[in-house]
Amino acid sequence: MSRAWRNRNHPAWWAFIVHRVSGLVLAAFIPLHFWALGQALAGEAALEGFIAWTANPLVKVAEFGLVIALAAHLAGGMRLLMLEFLPWRDWQKSLFAVSVAASIGAGLLFALNMG
Amino acid sequence: MDQATPPAGNGSMIKVSVWRSTGPGGVAAGEGRFEAFDVPRQPSQTVLDVVTHIQRHLDPTLTYRFACRVGVCGSCAMVVNGEARWTCRTHVDKVSQDGTLEISPLRNLPVIRDLATDMSEFFDKWARARGQFTGTRTRKDDFAVVSPLSAERQQVDLGIECIGCGVCYSSCDVVEWKPDYLGPAAMNRAWTLVNDTRDQAQRERLAAVAGDAGCHACHTHMTCTERCPKHLPLTSAIAGLKRVTTRALLKGEL
């Protein structure tokens, strides 16, 4: 690791990066989501055509990533709210670990129900 | 990484890269380059010992700052292999990578020359965070009684040992991204005063730390807390300010 990044190599900084990247991914997804819903306005066939396209395995993989991003952003956000609005405890690293575990758990649950 | 560090004594050497200013001074003093030195290894050698050896034996023009050598004064902080540290309390064994050290001035502060930074802005921000105590009693009044067991006093205890070395300020990415950000040390000071039941300037203090450059700009990276040589819970202090300023806002006091 370069010396410039050594300063940032600790759990809370990783938590920040996970939160920021997942937030950007979700922000990029939202217009796509609304566009897909908007297909319903163009008639049943247009929406059905789009839904059929989402059965593509690559789209499923992307959905898995999206669920992970959503779970990570939610868990990370809860972590931040707890950290900033509850009395301080020396448990912040464990809180990050719990957030990671919850995100991966949500992703795996989604993956199990996929198909 | 430690295995490759040469053992102390036996004539072994350590390779040290030291930041040297090349500009004439002022803002230009921040311009510079790393200069290589070979320094003999010694038992229990600190990074400050290494810097001192260079100045006394290899290049007397090297500029750096230190005073107490024992972690009391907070004047010898530098960036060592990427992390801000007190050089006096950092053993070479602990931080050298493959037998090398890279030593540069604290980040986020103007460089006066070589390894010495101008800390004026750092301390001005303590004042801007309303870091002065404002009492009401005079010498004719009796002592104020503050129970050491009270929740407020215990919060003060957590933060009061700061010696103003600037390690947290140098490590903070938010200071780098947003130069007017008050930084962890100034807000830790404000938090100790917010919890000082004798202080009479609480509203002004909360206004001072609630602004755009204040506690709400903190991204909770916690690098300050990771790096503080005294292990002070700096992010906890900033989180405390976030709580009290939010409460004050909701009550219409801010």
PDB file of N, CA and C in Angstrom, chain B residues 137 141-145:
ATOM      1  N   ARG B 137     -17.444  33.982  38.016  1.00  0.00           N
ATOM      2  CA  ARG B 137     -16.981  34.226  39.377  1.00  0.00           C
ATOM      3  C   ARG B 137     -15.719  35.072  39.402  1.00  0.00           C
ATOM      4  N   ASP B 141     -15.239  35.220  45.076  1.00  0.00           N
ATOM      5  CA  ASP B 141     -16.251  34.164  45.243  1.00  0.00           C
ATOM      6  C   ASP B 141     -15.598  32.865  45.709  1.00  0.00           C
ATOM      7  N   ASP B 142     -16.433  32.004  46.211  1.00  0.00           N
ATOM      8  CA  ASP B 142     -15.957  30.694  46.643  1.00  0.00           C
ATOM      9  C   ASP B 142     -15.733  29.821  45.400  1.00  0.00           C
ATOM     10  N   PHE B 143     -15.056  28.696  45.590  1.00  0.00           N
ATOM     11  CA  PHE B 143     -14.834  27.771  44.480  1.00  0.00           C
ATOM     12  C   PHE B 143     -16.159  27.228  43.968  1.00  0.00           C
ATOM     13  N   ALA B 144     -16.215  27.019  42.640  1.00  0.00           N
ATOM     14  CA  ALA B 144     -17.363  26.313  42.073  1.00  0.00           C
ATOM     15  C   ALA B 144     -17.188  24.826  42.396  1.00  0.00           C
ATOM     16  N   VAL B 145     -18.270  24.174  42.737  1.00  0.00           N
ATOM     17  CA  VAL B 145     -18.181  22.753  43.063  1.00  0.00           C
ATOM     18  C   VAL B 145     -18.680  21.945  41.869  1.00  0.00           C
TER      19      VAL B 145
END
